[in-house]
Amino acid sequence: MARKATAVISYDYLTSLRSVPYGSEEYLQLRSKVHLRSARRLCDLCCANRGTFIKVGQHLGALDYLLPEEYTSTLKVLHSQAPQSSMQEVRQVIREDLGKEIQDLFLSFDDTPLGAASLAQVHKAVLRDGRTVAVKVQHPKVQAQSSKDILLMEVLALAVKQLFPEFEFMWLVDEAKKNLPLELDFLNEGRNAEKVAQMLKQFDFLKVPRIFWELSTKRVLLMEFVEGGQVNDREYMERNRIDVNEISCHLGKMYSEMIFVNGFVHCDPHPGNVLVRKHPDTGKAEVILLDHGLYQVLTEEFRLDYCHLWQSLIWMDMEGVKKYSQRLGAGDLYPLFACMLTARSWDSVNRGISQAPVTSSEDLEIRNNAANYLPQISQLLNHVPRQMLLIFKTNDLLRSIEATLGTRASASSFLNMSRCCVRALAKHNKKNACSFFRRTQISLSEALNLWQISLHELLLRVKGLRLPRWVSALLCWLFPVSLS
């Protein structure tokens, strides 16, 4: 079926556009229709094969910098509308892994899942002692089918490469090979959840559900049940009086800390895995982070180069942008690398990505240009460190959330990133300092840099308040001019 779908998609492109003048209005309209048809076929293929195919489809749906909008918008439904296992299959997995029937383990167990994903689905249940839990159950055939799926995808990727040499997706297959076994081990997911909860314990706005180890296996994971709305559900936030800017700020702080300071990154922040709520006791906005199967561990060298690169991007140090992009494998394609990383045009990168928010016209320009640079993008993705691929995916998913919330690319988020970079680099330098005097020097420099960032943020806020208008209004009130 997969080979047939690939052949149909390839034939559609080769025949539908052959007789139309390239670049004409008719060509562009027809190409969009072919993209949409092909994307729907690909989505149907992923749903039919389930498991690994859904996972790869979700990954493709996040490649906004690479794929046409028709593909990304069509494949994004796989994040929330993945096929479900039957209750008979769910009962079978629980019986095989926990050695008991559902009715012996739970007072109640909802037959309708809270959500279904590529590898598993989650049900709400109540334990015998009255505690409400979320039960994550792996789809029964995923383990056995995964190695065959990856082999088939490898064959398909090679076939696509023969038909369209400018498309190179073997890196995607390589990533699936490496990450899928980890994602299929729910005990590994539980350990990741506990590690990130401990790592980010300073953030009182973050909630990571507790794991019930006594009833967890490689295919069944029991967690504390925490209710909330999806992070892209603006209506839910409005009903519950949750500030979208506060949530966006929380996400930025969490991920900056993970990437720049700790080098341990949750790489699947699609809306189904990030919930929000008002804390039942404090009433404060809270972010609930779910699905801890896919993490990227960054090497220290990569993390520090990435810190330097973002510092250079934020503070318009173009020599630094070139230097650290090349250290991260971009070579002469460093301008394209910077654009992919920030989802901004090269002109915006040069003018400073924190100086002006992204516009719809800039978004359109980036997407249109991506189609023209497919060979270069493909080449770049093949040369950057493998760690960079999941960082790209994470960035894209976070940007998609920010775009939905209307908070994308705010100066505040860039400044929070810069704070984390300053702290991470200072921590590294202090660790390698050979004297107390040198460590003190680094600490003072760190404090000064953080103070400068706070001052810059304050000035931006004052500017946003339109202070001159306030002064003018105050003068008019103090010295009113009579009109009579």
Coordinates of C-alpha atoms in Angstrom, one line a residue:
M1 CA 0.0 0.0 0.0
A2 CA 2.8 2.4 0.9
R3 CA 4.6 1.8 -2.4
K4 CA 1.4 2.2 -4.3
A5 CA 0.7 5.6 -2.5
T6 CA 4.2 6.8 -3.2
A7 CA 3.9 5.8 -6.9
V8 CA 0.5 7.6 -7.2
I9 CA 1.9 10.8 -5.6
S10 CA 5.0 10.8 -7.8
Y11 CA 2.9 10.2 -11.0
D12 CA 0.5 13.0 -10.0
Y13 CA 3.4 15.5 -9.8
L14 CA 5.1 14.3 -13.0
T15 CA 1.9 14.4 -15.1
S16 CA -0.3 17.2 -13.7
L17 CA 2.3 19.9 -14.0
R18 CA 4.1 18.8 -17.1
S19 CA 2.2 20.9 -19.7
V20 CA 1.7 24.0 -17.6
P21 CA 4.2 27.0 -18.0
Y22 CA 6.4 27.0 -14.9
G23 CA 5.8 29.9 -12.5
S24 CA 2.6 31.0 -14.2
E25 CA -0.6 31.7 -12.2
E26 CA -2.1 28.6 -13.6
Y27 CA 1.0 26.6 -12.5
L28 CA 0.9 27.9 -9.0
Q29 CA -2.9 27.1 -8.6
L30 CA -2.5 23.6 -10.0
R31 CA 0.6 22.9 -7.9
S32 CA -1.4 23.8 -4.8
K33 CA -4.1 21.4 -5.8
V34 CA -1.5 18.6 -6.4
H35 CA 0.1 19.4 -3.0
L36 CA -3.2 19.1 -1.3
R37 CA -4.2 15.8 -3.0
S38 CA -0.7 14.3 -2.2
A39 CA -0.9 15.5 1.4
R40 CA -4.3 13.8 1.9
R41 CA -3.0 10.6 0.3
L42 CA 0.0 10.7 2.6
C43 CA -2.2 11.4 5.7
D44 CA -4.5 8.4 4.7
L45 CA -1.3 6.3 4.3
C46 CA -0.1 7.2 7.8
C47 CA -3.6 6.5 9.4
A48 CA -3.9 3.1 7.6
N49 CA -0.4 2.0 8.7
R50 CA -0.6 3.6 12.2
G51 CA 2.3 3.4 14.6
T52 CA 5.6 4.5 13.2
F53 CA 3.9 6.0 10.1
I54 CA 1.8 8.3 12.3
K55 CA 5.0 9.4 14.2
V56 CA 6.8 10.3 11.0
G57 CA 3.6 12.0 9.6
Q58 CA 3.5 14.1 12.8
H59 CA 7.2 15.0 12.3
L60 CA 6.6 16.0 8.7
G61 CA 3.6 18.2 9.8
A62 CA 6.0 20.2 11.9
L63 CA 8.4 21.0 9.1
D64 CA 7.0 24.4 8.3
Y65 CA 10.3 25.7 7.1
L66 CA 10.6 22.8 4.6
L67 CA 7.2 21.6 3.3
P68 CA 4.4 23.4 1.5
E69 CA 1.5 24.7 3.7
E70 CA -0.8 22.1 2.1
Y71 CA 1.3 19.3 3.6
T72 CA 1.8 20.8 7.1
S73 CA -1.8 21.8 7.6
T74 CA -3.1 18.4 6.5
L75 CA -0.6 16.3 8.5
K76 CA -1.0 18.4 11.7
V77 CA -4.3 16.6 12.3
L78 CA -2.3 13.5 13.1
H79 CA -1.3 15.1 16.5
S80 CA -4.9 14.9 17.7
Q81 CA -6.7 12.5 15.5
A82 CA -4.6 9.4 15.5
P83 CA -6.4 6.0 15.1
Q84 CA -7.5 4.3 18.3
S85 CA -7.1 0.8 19.6
S86 CA -10.3 -1.1 20.5
M87 CA -11.2 -1.8 24.2
Q88 CA -10.5 -5.4 23.5
E89 CA -6.9 -4.6 22.5
V90 CA -6.5 -2.3 25.5
R91 CA -7.7 -5.0 27.9
Q92 CA -5.3 -7.5 26.2
V93 CA -2.2 -5.2 26.7
I94 CA -3.1 -4.6 30.4
R95 CA -3.8 -8.3 31.0
E96 CA -0.5 -9.3 29.4
D97 CA 1.6 -6.6 31.2
L98 CA 0.0 -6.3 34.6
G99 CA -1.3 -9.9 34.9
K100 CA -4.8 -8.8 35.9
E101 CA -8.1 -7.8 34.3
I102 CA -9.1 -4.1 34.2
Q103 CA -11.9 -4.7 36.7
D104 CA -9.5 -6.2 39.3
L105 CA -7.2 -3.1 39.1
F106 CA -9.6 -0.2 38.8
L107 CA -12.9 0.9 40.4
S108 CA -13.8 2.5 37.0
F109 CA -12.1 2.7 33.6
D110 CA -13.4 5.0 30.9
D111 CA -13.8 3.1 27.6
T112 CA -13.5 6.3 25.5
P113 CA -9.8 7.5 25.5
L114 CA -8.9 11.0 26.5
G115 CA -6.6 11.1 23.5
A116 CA -5.0 8.8 21.0
A117 CA -1.5 9.3 19.6
S118 CA 0.8 7.4 17.2
L119 CA 2.1 4.8 19.7
A120 CA -0.5 4.8 22.5
Q121 CA -3.8 6.1 23.9
V122 CA -4.7 7.4 27.3
H123 CA -7.8 6.5 29.4
K124 CA -9.1 8.0 32.6
A125 CA -9.5 5.5 35.5
V126 CA -10.0 5.3 39.3
L127 CA -7.8 3.0 41.4
R128 CA -9.2 0.8 44.1
D129 CA -8.0 3.3 46.7
G130 CA -10.0 6.1 45.0
R131 CA -7.2 8.0 43.3
T132 CA -7.9 9.2 39.8
V133 CA -5.2 8.3 37.3
A134 CA -4.4 8.5 33.6
V135 CA -3.6 5.1 32.0
K136 CA -1.4 5.2 28.9
V137 CA -1.7 2.0 27.0
Q138 CA 0.5 1.2 24.0
H139 CA -1.2 0.1 20.7
P140 CA -0.7 -3.7 20.7
K141 CA 1.0 -4.2 17.3
V142 CA 3.4 -1.2 17.4
Q143 CA 6.3 -3.1 18.9
A144 CA 6.2 -5.9 16.4
Q145 CA 5.5 -3.7 13.4
S146 CA 8.0 -0.9 14.1
S147 CA 11.1 -2.5 12.6
K148 CA 9.2 -3.5 9.5
D149 CA 7.8 0.1 9.2
I150 CA 11.2 1.7 9.4
L151 CA 12.6 -0.7 6.8
L152 CA 9.7 0.2 4.5
M153 CA 10.2 3.9 5.1
E154 CA 13.9 3.5 4.2
V155 CA 12.9 1.9 0.9
L156 CA 10.3 4.7 0.2
A157 CA 12.8 7.4 1.1
L158 CA 15.3 5.9 -1.4
A159 CA 12.6 5.7 -4.1
V160 CA 11.6 9.3 -3.6
K161 CA 15.3 10.3 -3.8
Q162 CA 15.5 8.6 -7.2
L163 CA 12.4 10.4 -8.5
F164 CA 13.2 13.7 -6.9
P165 CA 17.0 14.0 -6.3
E166 CA 16.5 17.4 -4.5
F167 CA 14.5 15.7 -1.7
E168 CA 16.6 13.9 0.8
F169 CA 14.8 12.5 3.8
M170 CA 17.1 9.7 4.9
W171 CA 17.9 11.8 8.0
L172 CA 14.3 11.4 9.0
V173 CA 14.5 7.6 8.8
D174 CA 17.8 7.7 10.7
E175 CA 16.1 9.7 13.5
A176 CA 13.1 7.2 13.6
K177 CA 15.5 4.3 13.9
K178 CA 17.3 5.9 16.9
N179 CA 14.3 7.4 18.8
L180 CA 11.5 4.9 18.3
P181 CA 12.9 2.1 20.6
L182 CA 13.2 4.8 23.4
E183 CA 9.6 6.0 22.8
L184 CA 8.3 2.5 22.9
D185 CA 9.7 2.0 26.4
F186 CA 7.2 3.6 28.8
L187 CA 9.6 3.0 31.8
N188 CA 12.1 5.2 30.0
E189 CA 9.3 7.8 29.6
G190 CA 8.5 7.7 33.4
R191 CA 12.2 8.2 34.2
N192 CA 12.4 11.2 31.8
A193 CA 9.3 12.7 33.5
E194 CA 10.8 12.5 37.0
K195 CA 14.1 13.8 35.7
V196 CA 12.6 16.9 34.1
A197 CA 10.3 17.6 37.1
Q198 CA 13.4 17.6 39.4
M199 CA 15.4 19.6 36.9
L200 CA 12.8 22.4 36.6
K201 CA 11.5 22.3 40.2
Q202 CA 12.2 26.0 40.5
F203 CA 9.3 26.8 38.2
D204 CA 6.2 26.7 40.4
F205 CA 4.1 27.1 37.2
L206 CA 5.1 23.7 35.8
K207 CA 3.2 20.5 36.6
V208 CA 4.6 17.1 35.6
P209 CA 2.2 14.3 36.5
R210 CA 3.5 11.8 39.1
I211 CA 4.3 8.3 38.0
F212 CA 2.7 5.2 39.7
W213 CA 5.6 2.8 39.3
E214 CA 3.9 -0.2 40.9
L215 CA 1.5 -0.4 38.0
S216 CA 3.8 0.7 35.1
T217 CA 5.5 -1.5 32.5
K218 CA 7.2 -1.0 29.1
R219 CA 3.7 -0.8 27.5
V220 CA 1.5 0.6 30.3
L221 CA 2.2 3.8 32.2
L222 CA 0.1 5.0 35.1
M223 CA 0.2 8.7 35.9
E224 CA -1.5 11.2 38.2
F225 CA -4.6 12.5 36.4
V226 CA -4.4 16.3 35.8
E227 CA -7.1 18.1 34.0
G228 CA -6.5 21.1 31.7
G229 CA -7.1 22.6 28.3
Q230 CA -4.8 22.3 25.3
V231 CA -2.3 25.1 25.1
N232 CA -3.6 26.3 21.7
D233 CA -7.3 26.5 23.0
R234 CA -7.7 30.2 23.3
E235 CA -11.4 29.8 24.1
Y236 CA -10.6 27.6 27.1
M237 CA -8.1 30.2 28.3
E238 CA -10.6 33.1 27.9
R239 CA -13.2 31.1 29.9
N240 CA -10.8 30.4 32.7
R241 CA -9.2 33.8 32.6
I242 CA -5.7 32.5 31.7
D243 CA -3.4 35.1 30.2
V244 CA -2.0 33.8 26.9
N245 CA 1.1 36.1 27.2
E246 CA 1.8 34.6 30.7
I247 CA 1.5 31.0 29.2
S248 CA 3.8 31.9 26.3
C249 CA 6.3 33.4 28.7
H250 CA 6.2 30.2 30.9
L251 CA 6.8 28.0 27.8
G252 CA 9.7 30.2 26.8
K253 CA 11.3 30.0 30.2
M254 CA 10.9 26.2 30.5
Y255 CA 12.4 25.4 27.1
S256 CA 15.2 28.0 27.4
E257 CA 16.2 26.3 30.7
M258 CA 16.0 22.8 29.1
I259 CA 18.0 23.7 26.0
F260 CA 20.6 26.2 27.1
V261 CA 21.2 25.4 30.7
N262 CA 20.5 21.7 31.2
G263 CA 20.8 20.2 27.7
F264 CA 17.9 17.8 28.3
V265 CA 15.1 18.7 26.0
H266 CA 11.4 17.5 25.8
C267 CA 11.1 17.3 22.0
D268 CA 7.4 16.8 21.4
P269 CA 5.6 19.9 22.6
H270 CA 2.6 19.6 20.3
P271 CA -0.7 21.0 21.8
G272 CA -1.9 17.6 22.9
N273 CA 1.2 17.2 25.1
V274 CA 1.0 20.7 26.7
L275 CA -2.0 21.6 28.8
V276 CA -2.8 24.7 30.8
R277 CA -5.1 25.3 33.8
K278 CA -5.7 27.5 36.8
H279 CA -4.1 25.8 39.9
P280 CA -7.0 24.6 42.1
D281 CA -5.4 26.0 45.3
T282 CA -3.5 29.1 44.2
G283 CA -5.5 30.2 41.2
K284 CA -2.2 30.8 39.2
A285 CA -1.8 29.8 35.6
E286 CA 0.0 26.4 35.3
V287 CA 1.6 24.5 32.4
I288 CA 1.1 20.7 32.4
L289 CA 3.8 18.9 30.4
L290 CA 2.9 15.4 29.2
D291 CA 4.4 12.6 27.0
H292 CA 8.0 12.4 28.0
G293 CA 9.1 9.6 25.6
L294 CA 11.1 11.8 23.2
Y295 CA 14.0 13.7 24.8
Q296 CA 17.2 15.0 23.2
V297 CA 20.4 15.0 25.3
L298 CA 22.7 17.7 24.1
T299 CA 26.5 17.4 24.3
E300 CA 28.2 20.2 26.1
E301 CA 30.0 21.4 23.0
F302 CA 26.8 21.6 21.0
R303 CA 24.9 23.3 23.8
L304 CA 27.6 26.0 24.3
D305 CA 27.9 26.7 20.6
Y306 CA 24.1 26.9 20.4
C307 CA 24.1 29.4 23.3
H308 CA 26.7 31.5 21.5
L309 CA 24.7 31.4 18.3
W310 CA 21.5 32.6 19.9
Q311 CA 23.4 35.4 21.7
S312 CA 24.8 36.5 18.4
L313 CA 21.3 36.3 16.8
I314 CA 19.6 38.3 19.5
W315 CA 22.3 41.0 19.8
M316 CA 22.9 41.3 16.0
D317 CA 26.5 40.0 16.1
M318 CA 26.7 38.8 12.5
E319 CA 30.3 37.6 12.7
G320 CA 29.2 35.5 15.7
V321 CA 26.2 34.2 13.7
K322 CA 28.5 33.1 10.9
K323 CA 31.1 31.6 13.2
Y324 CA 28.7 29.5 15.4
S325 CA 26.5 28.5 12.5
Q326 CA 29.5 27.0 10.8
R327 CA 30.6 25.3 14.0
L328 CA 27.2 23.7 14.0
G329 CA 27.7 22.3 10.5
A330 CA 26.0 24.9 8.4
G331 CA 29.1 25.8 6.3
D332 CA 28.5 28.4 3.6
L333 CA 24.7 28.0 4.1
Y334 CA 24.9 29.8 7.5
P335 CA 22.4 32.5 6.3
L336 CA 19.8 29.8 5.5
F337 CA 20.6 28.1 8.8
A338 CA 19.9 31.3 10.7
C339 CA 16.6 31.8 8.8
M340 CA 15.5 28.2 9.5
L341 CA 16.4 28.5 13.2
T342 CA 14.6 31.8 13.8
A343 CA 11.8 31.4 11.1
R344 CA 12.7 35.0 10.1
S345 CA 13.9 36.4 6.8
W346 CA 17.7 37.2 6.4
D347 CA 16.8 40.9 6.3
S348 CA 15.1 40.5 9.7
V349 CA 18.1 38.6 11.1
N350 CA 20.4 41.4 10.0
R351 CA 18.2 44.1 11.5
G352 CA 17.8 42.2 14.7
I353 CA 15.1 39.5 15.4
S354 CA 14.2 41.1 18.7
Q355 CA 13.6 44.5 17.2
A356 CA 10.3 43.8 15.3
P357 CA 7.7 41.0 15.5
V358 CA 7.2 38.7 12.6
T359 CA 4.5 39.8 10.1
S360 CA 2.2 37.7 8.0
S361 CA 3.9 39.0 4.8
E362 CA 7.3 37.9 6.2
D363 CA 5.8 34.4 7.0
L364 CA 4.5 34.1 3.5
E365 CA 7.9 35.2 2.1
I366 CA 9.7 32.5 4.1
R367 CA 7.3 29.8 3.0
N368 CA 7.6 30.8 -0.6
N369 CA 11.4 30.9 -0.5
A370 CA 11.5 27.5 1.2
A371 CA 10.2 25.9 -1.9
N372 CA 13.0 27.6 -3.9
Y373 CA 15.7 26.4 -1.5
L374 CA 14.7 22.8 -1.1
P375 CA 18.0 21.3 -2.3
Q376 CA 20.0 23.6 0.0
I377 CA 17.6 22.9 3.0
S378 CA 18.0 19.2 2.4
Q379 CA 21.8 19.5 2.2
L380 CA 21.8 21.5 5.4
L381 CA 19.7 18.9 7.3
N382 CA 22.1 16.2 6.2
H383 CA 25.2 18.1 7.5
V384 CA 24.1 19.5 10.9
P385 CA 24.6 17.4 14.0
R386 CA 21.8 14.9 14.6
Q387 CA 20.9 16.8 17.8
M388 CA 19.9 19.8 15.7
L389 CA 17.1 17.9 14.0
L390 CA 15.0 17.5 17.1
I391 CA 15.8 21.0 18.1
F392 CA 14.4 22.2 14.8
K393 CA 11.3 20.1 15.4
T394 CA 10.9 21.5 18.9
N395 CA 11.3 25.1 17.7
D396 CA 8.7 24.6 15.0
L397 CA 6.1 23.1 17.4
L398 CA 6.7 26.0 19.9
R399 CA 6.4 28.6 17.2
S400 CA 3.2 27.0 16.0
I401 CA 1.8 27.4 19.6
E402 CA 2.9 31.0 19.8
A403 CA 1.4 31.7 16.4
T404 CA -2.0 30.4 17.6
L405 CA -1.8 32.4 20.8
G406 CA -0.7 35.5 18.9
T407 CA 2.5 35.8 21.0
R408 CA 5.1 34.8 18.5
A409 CA 8.6 36.2 18.5
S410 CA 8.1 38.7 21.3
A411 CA 11.1 40.6 22.5
S412 CA 10.5 39.3 26.0
S413 CA 10.9 35.7 24.9
F414 CA 14.2 36.5 23.2
L415 CA 15.5 38.2 26.4
N416 CA 14.5 35.2 28.5
M417 CA 16.5 33.1 26.1
S418 CA 19.4 35.5 26.4
R419 CA 19.3 35.3 30.2
C420 CA 19.6 31.5 30.0
C421 CA 22.5 31.7 27.6
V422 CA 24.4 34.1 29.9
R423 CA 23.8 31.8 32.9
A424 CA 24.8 28.7 31.0
L425 CA 28.0 30.2 29.6
A426 CA 29.0 31.7 33.0
K427 CA 28.4 28.3 34.7
H428 CA 30.6 26.6 32.2
N429 CA 33.4 29.2 32.5
K430 CA 33.3 29.1 36.3
K431 CA 33.6 25.3 36.3
N432 CA 36.8 25.6 34.2
A433 CA 38.2 28.6 36.1
C434 CA 41.4 27.9 37.9
S435 CA 41.2 30.5 40.7
F436 CA 38.8 32.1 43.1
F437 CA 39.6 35.5 41.6
R438 CA 38.7 34.3 38.1
R439 CA 35.4 32.8 39.3
T440 CA 34.5 36.0 41.0
Q441 CA 35.3 37.9 37.9
I442 CA 33.0 35.6 35.9
S443 CA 30.2 36.0 38.5
L444 CA 30.4 39.8 38.3
S445 CA 30.3 39.8 34.5
E446 CA 27.3 37.5 34.6
A447 CA 25.5 39.8 37.1
L448 CA 26.3 42.8 34.9
N449 CA 25.0 41.1 31.7
L450 CA 21.8 40.0 33.4
W451 CA 21.3 43.5 34.7
Q452 CA 21.8 44.9 31.2
I453 CA 19.2 42.5 29.8
S454 CA 16.7 43.6 32.6
L455 CA 17.4 47.2 31.8
H456 CA 16.8 46.6 28.1
E457 CA 13.5 44.9 28.9
L458 CA 12.4 47.8 31.1
L459 CA 13.2 50.3 28.3
L460 CA 11.1 48.2 25.9
R461 CA 8.2 48.1 28.3
V462 CA 8.4 51.9 28.8
K463 CA 8.5 52.3 25.0
G464 CA 5.4 50.1 24.8
L465 CA 3.5 52.3 27.2
R466 CA 3.8 55.2 24.8
L467 CA 5.3 57.4 27.5
P468 CA 5.3 60.6 25.3
R469 CA 1.5 60.3 24.9
W470 CA 1.1 60.0 28.7
V471 CA 3.3 63.1 29.2
S472 CA 1.2 65.0 26.6
A473 CA -2.0 63.9 28.3
L474 CA -0.6 65.0 31.7
L475 CA 0.4 68.4 30.4
C476 CA -3.1 69.0 28.9
W477 CA -4.7 68.1 32.2
L478 CA -2.3 70.4 34.1
F479 CA -2.6 73.3 31.7
P480 CA -6.0 73.1 30.0
V481 CA -6.6 75.4 27.0
S482 CA -9.9 77.2 27.0
L483 CA -11.9 76.9 23.8
S484 CA -14.2 79.8 24.5

